[in-house]
XYZ file of C-alpha atoms in Angstrom:
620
model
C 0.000 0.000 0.000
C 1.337 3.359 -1.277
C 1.209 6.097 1.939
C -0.661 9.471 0.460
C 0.810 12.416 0.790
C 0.204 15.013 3.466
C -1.893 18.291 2.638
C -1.505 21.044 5.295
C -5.796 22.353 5.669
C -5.063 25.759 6.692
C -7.352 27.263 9.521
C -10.193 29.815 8.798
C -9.648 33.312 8.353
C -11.200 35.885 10.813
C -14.468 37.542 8.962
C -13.425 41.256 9.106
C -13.483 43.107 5.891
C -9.596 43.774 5.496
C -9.017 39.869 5.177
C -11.338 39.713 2.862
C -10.233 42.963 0.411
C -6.458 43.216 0.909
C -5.225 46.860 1.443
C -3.185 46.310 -2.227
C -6.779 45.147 -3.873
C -8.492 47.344 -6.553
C -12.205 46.079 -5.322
C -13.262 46.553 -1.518
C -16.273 47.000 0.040
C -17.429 48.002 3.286
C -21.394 48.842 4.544
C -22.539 47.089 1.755
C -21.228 48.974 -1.024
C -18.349 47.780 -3.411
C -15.480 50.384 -4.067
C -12.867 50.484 -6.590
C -9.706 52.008 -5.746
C -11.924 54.066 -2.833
C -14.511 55.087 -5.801
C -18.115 53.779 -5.553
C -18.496 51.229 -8.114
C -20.405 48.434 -9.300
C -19.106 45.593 -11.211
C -20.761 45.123 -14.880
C -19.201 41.724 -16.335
C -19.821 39.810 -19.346
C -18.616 35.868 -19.296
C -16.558 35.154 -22.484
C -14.593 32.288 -22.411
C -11.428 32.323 -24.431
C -11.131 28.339 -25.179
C -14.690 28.797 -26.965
C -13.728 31.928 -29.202
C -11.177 31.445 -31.976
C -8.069 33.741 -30.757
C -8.195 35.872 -33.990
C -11.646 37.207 -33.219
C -11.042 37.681 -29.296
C -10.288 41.050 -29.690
C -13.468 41.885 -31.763
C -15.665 39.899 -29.208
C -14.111 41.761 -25.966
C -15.102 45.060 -27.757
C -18.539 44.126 -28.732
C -19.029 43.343 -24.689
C -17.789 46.886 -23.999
C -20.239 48.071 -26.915
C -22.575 46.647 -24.319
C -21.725 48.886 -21.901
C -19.784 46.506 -19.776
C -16.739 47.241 -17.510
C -15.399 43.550 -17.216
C -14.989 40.344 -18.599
C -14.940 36.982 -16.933
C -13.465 33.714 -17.588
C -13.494 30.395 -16.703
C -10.100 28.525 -17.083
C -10.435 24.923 -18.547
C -7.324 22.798 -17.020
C -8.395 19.393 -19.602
C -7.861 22.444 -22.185
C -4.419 23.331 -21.041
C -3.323 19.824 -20.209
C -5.078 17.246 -21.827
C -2.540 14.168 -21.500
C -0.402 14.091 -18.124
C 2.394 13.346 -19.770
C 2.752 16.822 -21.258
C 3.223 19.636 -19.746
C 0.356 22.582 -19.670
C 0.464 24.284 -22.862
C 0.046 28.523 -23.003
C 0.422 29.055 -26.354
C -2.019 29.744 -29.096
C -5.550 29.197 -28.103
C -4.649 28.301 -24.960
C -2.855 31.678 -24.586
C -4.471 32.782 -21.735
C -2.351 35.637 -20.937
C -2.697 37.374 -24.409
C -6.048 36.869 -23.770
C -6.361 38.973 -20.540
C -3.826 41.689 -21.761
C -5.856 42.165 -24.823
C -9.068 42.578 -22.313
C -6.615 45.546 -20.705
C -5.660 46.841 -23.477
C -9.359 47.424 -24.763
C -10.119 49.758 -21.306
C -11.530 46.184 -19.360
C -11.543 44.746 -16.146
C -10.832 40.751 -15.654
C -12.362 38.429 -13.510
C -10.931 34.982 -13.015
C -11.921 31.660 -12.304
C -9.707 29.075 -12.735
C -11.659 26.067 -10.703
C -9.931 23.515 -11.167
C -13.760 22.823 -11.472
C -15.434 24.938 -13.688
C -18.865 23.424 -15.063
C -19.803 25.319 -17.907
C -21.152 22.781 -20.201
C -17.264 22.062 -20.476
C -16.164 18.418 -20.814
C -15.837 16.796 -17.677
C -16.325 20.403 -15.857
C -12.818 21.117 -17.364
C -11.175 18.284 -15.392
C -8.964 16.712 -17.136
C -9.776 12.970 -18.067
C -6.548 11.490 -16.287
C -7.316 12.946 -12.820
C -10.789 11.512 -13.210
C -9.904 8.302 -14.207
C -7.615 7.945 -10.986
C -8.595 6.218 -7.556
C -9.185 9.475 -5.279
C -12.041 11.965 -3.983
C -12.813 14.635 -6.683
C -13.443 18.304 -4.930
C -12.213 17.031 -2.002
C -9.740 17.777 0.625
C -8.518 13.962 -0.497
C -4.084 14.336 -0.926
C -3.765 12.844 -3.789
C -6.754 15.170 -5.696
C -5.093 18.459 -3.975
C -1.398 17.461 -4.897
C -2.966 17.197 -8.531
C -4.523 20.438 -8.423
C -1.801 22.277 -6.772
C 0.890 20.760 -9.128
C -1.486 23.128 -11.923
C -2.094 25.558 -9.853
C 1.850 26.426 -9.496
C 1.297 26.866 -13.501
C -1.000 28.851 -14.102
C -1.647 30.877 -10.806
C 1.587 33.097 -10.653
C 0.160 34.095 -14.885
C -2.794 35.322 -13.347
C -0.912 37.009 -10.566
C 1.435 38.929 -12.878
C -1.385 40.626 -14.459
C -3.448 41.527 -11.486
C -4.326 45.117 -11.094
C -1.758 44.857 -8.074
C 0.716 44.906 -10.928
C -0.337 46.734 -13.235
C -2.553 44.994 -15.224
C -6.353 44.165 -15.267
C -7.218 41.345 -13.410
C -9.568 42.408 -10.249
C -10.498 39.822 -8.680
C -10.542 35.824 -8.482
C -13.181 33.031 -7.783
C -12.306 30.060 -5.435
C -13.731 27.124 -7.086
C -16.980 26.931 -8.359
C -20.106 27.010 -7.036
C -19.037 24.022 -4.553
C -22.408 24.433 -2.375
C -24.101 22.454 -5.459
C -21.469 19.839 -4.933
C -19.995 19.119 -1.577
C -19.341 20.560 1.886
C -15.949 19.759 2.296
C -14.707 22.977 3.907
C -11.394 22.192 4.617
C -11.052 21.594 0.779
C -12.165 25.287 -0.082
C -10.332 26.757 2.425
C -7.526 24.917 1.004
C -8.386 25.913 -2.678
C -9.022 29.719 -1.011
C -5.082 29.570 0.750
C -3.908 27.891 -2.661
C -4.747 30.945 -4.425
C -3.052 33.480 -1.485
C 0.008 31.294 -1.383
C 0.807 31.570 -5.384
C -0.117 35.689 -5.125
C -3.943 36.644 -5.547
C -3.975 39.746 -3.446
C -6.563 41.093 -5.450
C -10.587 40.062 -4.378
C -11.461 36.423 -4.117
C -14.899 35.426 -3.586
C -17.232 32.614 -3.648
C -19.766 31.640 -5.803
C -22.616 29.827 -5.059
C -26.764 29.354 -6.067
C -28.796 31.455 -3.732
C -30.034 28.518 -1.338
C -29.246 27.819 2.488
C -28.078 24.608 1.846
C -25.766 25.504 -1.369
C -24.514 28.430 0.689
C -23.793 26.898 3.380
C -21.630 24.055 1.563
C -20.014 26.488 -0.940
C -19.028 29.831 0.986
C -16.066 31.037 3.241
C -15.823 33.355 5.795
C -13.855 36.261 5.685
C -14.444 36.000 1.226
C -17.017 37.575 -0.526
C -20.241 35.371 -1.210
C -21.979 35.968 -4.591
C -25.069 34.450 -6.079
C -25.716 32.176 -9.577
C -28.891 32.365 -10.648
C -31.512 33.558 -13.926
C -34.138 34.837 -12.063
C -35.597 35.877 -8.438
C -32.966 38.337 -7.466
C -35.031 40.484 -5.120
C -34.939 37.009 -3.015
C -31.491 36.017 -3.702
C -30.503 39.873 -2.286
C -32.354 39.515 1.218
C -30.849 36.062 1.626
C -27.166 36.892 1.319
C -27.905 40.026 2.708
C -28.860 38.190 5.890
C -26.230 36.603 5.943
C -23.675 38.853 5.358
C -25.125 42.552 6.006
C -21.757 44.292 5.346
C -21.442 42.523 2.046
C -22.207 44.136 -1.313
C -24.510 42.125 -3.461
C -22.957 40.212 -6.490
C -24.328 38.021 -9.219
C -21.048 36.303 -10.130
C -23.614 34.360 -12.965
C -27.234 35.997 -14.210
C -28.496 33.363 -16.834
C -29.872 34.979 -19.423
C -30.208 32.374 -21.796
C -29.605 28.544 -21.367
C -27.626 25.894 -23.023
C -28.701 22.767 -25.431
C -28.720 19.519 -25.489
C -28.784 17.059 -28.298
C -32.658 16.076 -28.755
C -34.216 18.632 -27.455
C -35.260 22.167 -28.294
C -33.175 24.923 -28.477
C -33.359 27.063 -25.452
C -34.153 30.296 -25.240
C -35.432 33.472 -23.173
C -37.313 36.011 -24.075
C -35.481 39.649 -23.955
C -38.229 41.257 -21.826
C -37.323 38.901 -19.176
C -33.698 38.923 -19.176
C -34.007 42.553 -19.023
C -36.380 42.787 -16.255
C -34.278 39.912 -14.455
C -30.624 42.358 -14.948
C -32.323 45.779 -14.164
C -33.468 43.774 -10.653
C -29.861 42.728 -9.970
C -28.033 46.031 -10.858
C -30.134 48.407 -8.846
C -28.858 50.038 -5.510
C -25.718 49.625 -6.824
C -25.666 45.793 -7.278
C -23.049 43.817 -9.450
C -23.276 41.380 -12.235
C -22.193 39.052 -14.804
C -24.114 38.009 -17.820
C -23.658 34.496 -18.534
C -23.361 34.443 -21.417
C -22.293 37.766 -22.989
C -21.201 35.840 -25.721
C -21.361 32.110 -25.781
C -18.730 30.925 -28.688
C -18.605 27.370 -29.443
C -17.757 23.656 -28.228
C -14.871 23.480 -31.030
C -13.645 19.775 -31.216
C -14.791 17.628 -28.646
C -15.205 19.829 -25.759
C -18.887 19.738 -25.086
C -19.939 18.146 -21.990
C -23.279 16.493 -20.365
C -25.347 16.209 -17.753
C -27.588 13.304 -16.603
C -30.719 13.506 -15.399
C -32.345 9.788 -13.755
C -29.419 8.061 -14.927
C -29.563 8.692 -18.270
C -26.957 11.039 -20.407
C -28.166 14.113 -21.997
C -25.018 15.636 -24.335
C -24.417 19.259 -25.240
C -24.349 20.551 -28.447
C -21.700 22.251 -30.578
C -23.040 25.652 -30.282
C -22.766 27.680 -27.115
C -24.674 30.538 -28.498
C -26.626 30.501 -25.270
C -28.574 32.861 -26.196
C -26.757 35.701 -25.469
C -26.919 39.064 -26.167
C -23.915 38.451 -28.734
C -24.026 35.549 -30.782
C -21.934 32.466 -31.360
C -20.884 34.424 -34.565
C -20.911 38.101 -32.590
C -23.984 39.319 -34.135
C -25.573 41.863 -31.885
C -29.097 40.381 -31.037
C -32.470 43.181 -29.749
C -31.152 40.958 -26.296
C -28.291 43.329 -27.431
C -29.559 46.551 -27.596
C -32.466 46.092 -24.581
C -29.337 45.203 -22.189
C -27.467 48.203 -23.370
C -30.235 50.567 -23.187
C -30.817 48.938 -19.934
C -27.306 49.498 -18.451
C -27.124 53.160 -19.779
C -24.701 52.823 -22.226
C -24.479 55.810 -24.446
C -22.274 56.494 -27.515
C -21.889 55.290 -31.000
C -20.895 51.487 -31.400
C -17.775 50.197 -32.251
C -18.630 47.119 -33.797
C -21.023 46.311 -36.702
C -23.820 44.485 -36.131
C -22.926 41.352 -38.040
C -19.745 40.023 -39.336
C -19.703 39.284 -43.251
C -20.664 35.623 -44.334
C -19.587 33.800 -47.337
C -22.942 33.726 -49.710
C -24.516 30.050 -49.905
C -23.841 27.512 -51.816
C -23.785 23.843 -52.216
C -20.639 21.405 -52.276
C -21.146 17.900 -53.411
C -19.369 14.774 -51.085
C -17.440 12.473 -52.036
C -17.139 9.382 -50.349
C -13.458 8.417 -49.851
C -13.366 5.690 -47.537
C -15.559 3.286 -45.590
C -15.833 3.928 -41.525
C -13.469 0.658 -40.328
C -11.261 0.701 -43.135
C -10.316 4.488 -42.319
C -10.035 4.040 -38.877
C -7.666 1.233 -38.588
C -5.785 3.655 -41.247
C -4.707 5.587 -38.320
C -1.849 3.922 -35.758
C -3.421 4.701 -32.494
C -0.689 5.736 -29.840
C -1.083 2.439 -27.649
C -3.480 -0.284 -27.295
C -4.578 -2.987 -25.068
C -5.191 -6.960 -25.226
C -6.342 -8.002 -22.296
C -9.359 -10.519 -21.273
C -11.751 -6.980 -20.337
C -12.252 -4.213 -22.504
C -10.225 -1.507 -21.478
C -12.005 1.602 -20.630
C -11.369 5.190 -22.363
C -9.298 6.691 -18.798
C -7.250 3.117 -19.070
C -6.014 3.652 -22.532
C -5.318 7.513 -21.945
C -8.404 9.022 -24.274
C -9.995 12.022 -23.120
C -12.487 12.025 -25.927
C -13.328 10.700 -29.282
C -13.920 6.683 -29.482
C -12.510 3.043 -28.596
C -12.903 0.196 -31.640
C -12.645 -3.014 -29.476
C -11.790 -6.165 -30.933
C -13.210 -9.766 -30.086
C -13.214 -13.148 -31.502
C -16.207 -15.149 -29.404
C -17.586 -18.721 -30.995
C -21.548 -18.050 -31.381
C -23.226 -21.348 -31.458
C -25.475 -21.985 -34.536
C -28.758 -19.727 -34.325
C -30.548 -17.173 -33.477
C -28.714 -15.469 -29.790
C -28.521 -12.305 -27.934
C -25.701 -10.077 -27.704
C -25.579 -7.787 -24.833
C -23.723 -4.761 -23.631
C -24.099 -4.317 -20.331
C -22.477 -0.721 -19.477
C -21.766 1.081 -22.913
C -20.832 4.658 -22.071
C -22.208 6.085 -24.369
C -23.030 5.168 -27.994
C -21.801 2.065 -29.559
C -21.728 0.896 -33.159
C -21.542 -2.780 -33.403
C -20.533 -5.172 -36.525
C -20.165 -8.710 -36.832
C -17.270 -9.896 -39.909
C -17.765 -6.548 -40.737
C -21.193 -6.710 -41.150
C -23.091 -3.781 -39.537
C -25.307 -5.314 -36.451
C -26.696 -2.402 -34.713
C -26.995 0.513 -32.140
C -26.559 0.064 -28.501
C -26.695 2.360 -25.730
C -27.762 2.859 -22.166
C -31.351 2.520 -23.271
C -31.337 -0.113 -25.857
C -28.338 -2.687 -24.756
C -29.383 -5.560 -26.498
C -28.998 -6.989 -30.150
C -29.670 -10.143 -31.961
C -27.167 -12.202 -33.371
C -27.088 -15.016 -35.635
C -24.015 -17.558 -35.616
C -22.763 -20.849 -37.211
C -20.691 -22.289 -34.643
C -17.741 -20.829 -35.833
C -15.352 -18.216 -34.260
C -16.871 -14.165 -35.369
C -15.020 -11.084 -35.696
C -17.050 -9.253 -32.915
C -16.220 -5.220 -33.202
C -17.508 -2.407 -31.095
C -16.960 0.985 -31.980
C -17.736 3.230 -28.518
C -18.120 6.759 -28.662
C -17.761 9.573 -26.146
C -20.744 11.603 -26.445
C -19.334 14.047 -23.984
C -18.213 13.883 -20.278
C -20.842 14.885 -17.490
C -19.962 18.388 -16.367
C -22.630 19.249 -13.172
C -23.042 17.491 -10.154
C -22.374 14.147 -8.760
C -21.452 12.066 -12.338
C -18.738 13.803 -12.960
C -15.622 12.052 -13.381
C -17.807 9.062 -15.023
C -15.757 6.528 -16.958
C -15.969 5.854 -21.002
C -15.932 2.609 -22.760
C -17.604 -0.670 -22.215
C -17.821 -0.612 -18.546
C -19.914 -4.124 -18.005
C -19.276 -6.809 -19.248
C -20.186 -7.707 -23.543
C -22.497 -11.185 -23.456
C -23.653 -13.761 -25.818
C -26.598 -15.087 -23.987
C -25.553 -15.534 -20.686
C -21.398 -16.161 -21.529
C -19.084 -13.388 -21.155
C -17.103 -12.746 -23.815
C -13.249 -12.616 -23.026
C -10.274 -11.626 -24.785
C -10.341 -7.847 -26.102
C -8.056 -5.825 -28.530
C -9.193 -1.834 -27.531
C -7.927 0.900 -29.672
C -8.264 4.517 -28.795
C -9.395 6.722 -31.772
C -8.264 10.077 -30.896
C -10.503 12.257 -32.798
C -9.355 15.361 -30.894
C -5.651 14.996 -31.569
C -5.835 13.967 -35.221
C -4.660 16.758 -37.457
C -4.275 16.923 -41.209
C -1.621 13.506 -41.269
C -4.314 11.454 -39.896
C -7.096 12.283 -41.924
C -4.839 11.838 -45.215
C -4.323 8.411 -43.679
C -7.981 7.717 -43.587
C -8.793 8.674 -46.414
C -6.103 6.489 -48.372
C -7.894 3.824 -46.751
C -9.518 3.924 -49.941
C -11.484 3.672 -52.148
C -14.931 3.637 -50.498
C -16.873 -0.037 -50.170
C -19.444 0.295 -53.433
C -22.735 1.152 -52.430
C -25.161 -1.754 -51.602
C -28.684 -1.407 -52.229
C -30.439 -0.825 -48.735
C -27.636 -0.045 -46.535
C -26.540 3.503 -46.077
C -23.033 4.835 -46.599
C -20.520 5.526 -43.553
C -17.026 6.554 -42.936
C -14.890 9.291 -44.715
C -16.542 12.165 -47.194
C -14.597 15.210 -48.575
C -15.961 18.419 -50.157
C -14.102 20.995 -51.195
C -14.564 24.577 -52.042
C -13.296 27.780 -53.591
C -13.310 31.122 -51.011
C -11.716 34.611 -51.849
C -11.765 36.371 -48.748
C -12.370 34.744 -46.149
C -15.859 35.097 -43.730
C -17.388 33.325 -41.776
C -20.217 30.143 -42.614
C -22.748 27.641 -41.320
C -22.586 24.401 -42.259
C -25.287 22.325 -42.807
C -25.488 18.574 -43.827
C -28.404 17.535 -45.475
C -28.948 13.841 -45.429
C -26.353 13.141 -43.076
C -27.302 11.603 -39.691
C -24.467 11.749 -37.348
C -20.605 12.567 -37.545
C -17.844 14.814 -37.217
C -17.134 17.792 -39.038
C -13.394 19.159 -39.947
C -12.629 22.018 -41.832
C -8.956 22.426 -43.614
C -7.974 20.003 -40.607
C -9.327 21.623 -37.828
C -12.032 19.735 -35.920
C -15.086 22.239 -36.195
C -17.090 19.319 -34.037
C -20.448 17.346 -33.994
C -23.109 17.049 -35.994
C -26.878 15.261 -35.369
C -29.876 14.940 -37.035
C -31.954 14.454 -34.141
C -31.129 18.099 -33.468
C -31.943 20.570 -32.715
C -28.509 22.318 -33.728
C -28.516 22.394 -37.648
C -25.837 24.437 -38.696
C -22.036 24.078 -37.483
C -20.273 27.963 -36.870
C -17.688 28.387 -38.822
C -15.589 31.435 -38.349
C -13.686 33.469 -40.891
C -9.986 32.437 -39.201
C -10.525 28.558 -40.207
C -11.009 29.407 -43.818
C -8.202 30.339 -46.225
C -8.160 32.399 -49.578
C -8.312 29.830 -52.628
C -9.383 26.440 -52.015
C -10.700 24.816 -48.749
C -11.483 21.267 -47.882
C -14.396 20.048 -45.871
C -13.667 16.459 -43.995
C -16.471 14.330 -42.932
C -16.939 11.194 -40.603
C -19.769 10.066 -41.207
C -21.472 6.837 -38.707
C -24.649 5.927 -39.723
C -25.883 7.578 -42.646
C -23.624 9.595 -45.127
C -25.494 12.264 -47.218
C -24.950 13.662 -50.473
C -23.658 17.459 -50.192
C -22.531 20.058 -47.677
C -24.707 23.305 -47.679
C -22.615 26.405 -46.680
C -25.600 28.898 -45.722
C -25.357 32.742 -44.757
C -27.530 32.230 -41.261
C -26.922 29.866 -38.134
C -30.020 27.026 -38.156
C -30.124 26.171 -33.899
C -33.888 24.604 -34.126
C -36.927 25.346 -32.861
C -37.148 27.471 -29.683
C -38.204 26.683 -26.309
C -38.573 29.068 -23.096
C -36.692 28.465 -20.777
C -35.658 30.160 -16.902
C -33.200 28.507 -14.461
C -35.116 28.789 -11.018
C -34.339 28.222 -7.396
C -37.433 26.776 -5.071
């Protein structure tokens, strides 16, 4: 037995207001009121998350939130984003260029708000945990050693960035959130004062606060003493006011997330709420001086794989693609009448600086052409390791964050008619029989027919990740074929699983999969799958929505670049696809296609999110 190591829990602060807004801070408060640099103020934030906005257009997003007549922008930071394989360290470059990201903020007259987690939520895969801290033996959220050593290993990354560019130093960032709304979670309050004193220790001296849903029973899990305790919520603030207000009287009130829209999820309608609402909902929060963030001030996009799920009585409900949220700016920065009602609402004044809508490519139609059948092309593509043993391995076991697993299996099926049974698939899986296409199974249809000789089959299973649970106590949930695979009531044994690492493939892999080639000739009955390419002519560059009429279910990437899923049961139509990805002169389209493979790509001038639905998160 391996000892753990130690983690020092440090004791709890005293309550008074100077521990909780260090003399060096640019925010304080005191009476009730917030302050910055002695000045009355009140914080007006917009959430825009940099891994969900392509870094070209960053700096035109951050100025169509100040259009709105916001002082601040907040981010989440996604550690699976900055470190998605252990082996390697955190990257900061590029996308993941968080710094550039708040100096440009700065530089466009902003204020920052952090929140680095390491939990974050946000309909981000996994809550932006990454998949190998999940997959280990140990407490998540906890004041557990080995899930604190983890964090604080990160934290000694990324922390001291933030703390260079604090206001304290000259630059923007104000103020910084301790976890994440850990009252919905856990109560483990030696683990958030550790997560508050991990912060102090690496050199926040600006604000730090808490962040919680306004409820007794998530505030009293999820806040600190002596650190300011803010509200999530999309509606009720009147009530959400009184309640932290009697709690803590000297404490001014802040919304650290007002849900003005919602997010999707894959078979269901696309959410939205109605302006007058929102409106009514933000002029409630910021009156008497009270402080907010609009979540979302401008959604983005799940690019790649990065949409997560929740689950709801057991069974998995994925996100989509689109974050558009439906926030006052759009996934593609078109400024909504959400827009212009919040702006009027805030008492912005002045001509904008940003148009209302970015320039799209006109429409048009590219035809597909089938390169190379679904197997064939992935077994084009060495994975990075693989595993024989008599279990499947599962996705965490075989290092794979996201994408799928094509397991391998040779059982004898006795002449006749028998059933074949999966009895944990998380979450989709396609199976074939001598490369025969069998059927669907998932966690609410786990059984299939199959008909053997009494010989030896070639049994495959092709498991996809349909997105790691992001909210409450799922998260962390494994991939793969969890239970056992049966052939009446005999286990099958002896498994070859290999990782297909959508995510990481770039241009080298899909060449490979496409000289799989040539695509299996069409049989009469039986749809097309696997690899499709379109390609098109652009001359400047702007951005598109793709469409993909015919086509049931797949991935989409553009010149290389995994734009993400695609699924007919909806309600997201169109894929966002933003000027940057798009060259002058020709551009290919790359599809993997699983069930159903259509005939074209449409490229259209407006996004398609389906049909609307009302909706407003409420607390009882």
């Amino acid at each position: 037995m391996t000892e753990s190591p130690t983690t020092h829990i440090p004791p709890a602060r005293p309550t008074d207001d100077a521990a909780a807004s260090p003399a060096t801070a640019a925010l304080s408060w005191r009476e009730g009121r917030l302050y910055r640099d002695g000045v009355p103020h009140s914080i007006l934030s917009g959430a825009l998350h940099y891994f969900r906005v392509h870094p070209d257009l960053w700096r035109d997003r951050i100025r169509r939130i100040a259009d709105l007549g916001l002082n601040t922008i907040d981010t989440y930071v996604a550690w699976n984003f900055h470190q998605p394989r252990e082996d390697r360290a955190p990257g900061f470059d590029g996308w993941r260029d968080l710094e550039r990201f708040i100096r440009t903020v700065g530089e466009e007259g902003l204020d920052v708000i952090v929140r680095p987690g390491p939990y974050i939520c946000a309909e981000w895969s996994n809550g932006g945990l990454p998949g190998w801290i999940t997959g280990r033996d140990l407490a998540l959220r906890s004041s557990d050693p080995l899930f604190t050593s983890a964090v604080g290993t990160w934290f000694d990354e990324l922390i001291p960035r933030i703390a260079a560019l604090q206001a304290s130093e000259g630059g923007p960032v104000v103020a910084v959130q301790v976890e994440n709304e850990f009252g919905s979670y856990g109560d483990d309050h030696a683990y958030m004062r550790w997560s508050r004193e991990a912060l102090l220790e690496r050199g926040i001296d600006e604000l730090l606060f808490t962040a919680d849903g306004p409820t007794e029973l998530m505030l009293d899990g999820g806040s600190l003493p002596g650190t300011l305790m803010a509200a999530t919520l999309g509606s009720k603030p009147e009530a959400a006011r009184r309640l932290l207000a009697g709690r803590r009287p000297e404490e001014p009130f802040l919304v650290a997330e007002f849900w003005n829209g919602w997010f999707d999820h894959w078979g269901k309608r696309h959410h939205v709420r109605g302006v007058e609402s929102a409106v009514h909902t933000l002029r409630g929060i910021v009156a008497d001086g009270g402080s907010v963030s609009i979540y979302m001030a401008h959604g983005g996009t799940n690019f790649g794989l990065w949409a997560g799920a929740n689950e709801t009585d057991g069974r998995l409900e994925p996100v989509v693609t689109s974050y558009d949220s439906d926030a006052p700016i759009a996934e593609d920065g078109t400024l909504t009448p959400k827009f212009f009602a919040m702006r009027e609402a805030l008492g912005a004044e002045g001509p904008l600086r940003s148009s209302e809508r970015l320039p799209t490519l006109p429409p048009s139609r590219v035809p597909l052409a089938h390169r190379a059948g679904l197997l064939p092309g992935l077994r084009a593509v060495p994975p990075t390791t693989t595993s024989t043993a008599p279990r499947p391995a599962t996705f965490e076991q075989l290092g794979l964050d996201a994408g799928m697993v094509l397991y391998t299996a040779h059982p004898r099926i006795p002449a006749g008619t028998h059933q074949l049974t999966l009895t944990d698939v998380r979450d989709r899986a396609l199976v074939f029989v001598d490369g025969a296409f069998l059927g669907i199974a998932d966690a609410g249809s786990r059984e299939l027919p199959v008909t053997g000789t009494g010989g030896t089959v070639k049994l495959e299973v092709l498991v996809e990740n349909l997105g790691r649970i992001n909210y409450g106590p799922a998260v962390g949930g494994h991939k793969g074929l969890l239970g056992p695979v049966l052939v009446d009531r005999r286990t099958v044994q002896g498994w070859d699983s290999a990782p297909v690492a959508l995510q990481e493939w770039s241009g080298a892999e899909l060449v490979q999969a496409l000289a799989s080639g040539p695509a299996p000739a069409s049989v009469p009955g039986t749809p097309a799958t696997g690899f499709a390419v379109g390609r098109f002519d652009v001359g400047t560059p702007a951005d598109t929505f793709l469409a993909l009429p015919g086509s049931r279910r797949g991935f989409v990437w553009v010149n290389g670049f995994l734009l993400g899923r695609y699924w007919e049961i909806g309600p997201q139509v169109t894929l966002y696809c933003p000027a940057p990805l798009l060259r002058s002169g020709e551009n290919t389209i790359t599809i993997l296609e699983l069930e159903q493979l259509g005939e074209e790509i449409e490229l259209r001038d407006r996004p398609e999110l389906g049909p609307p639905e009302e909706y407003i998160e409420e607390f009882d």
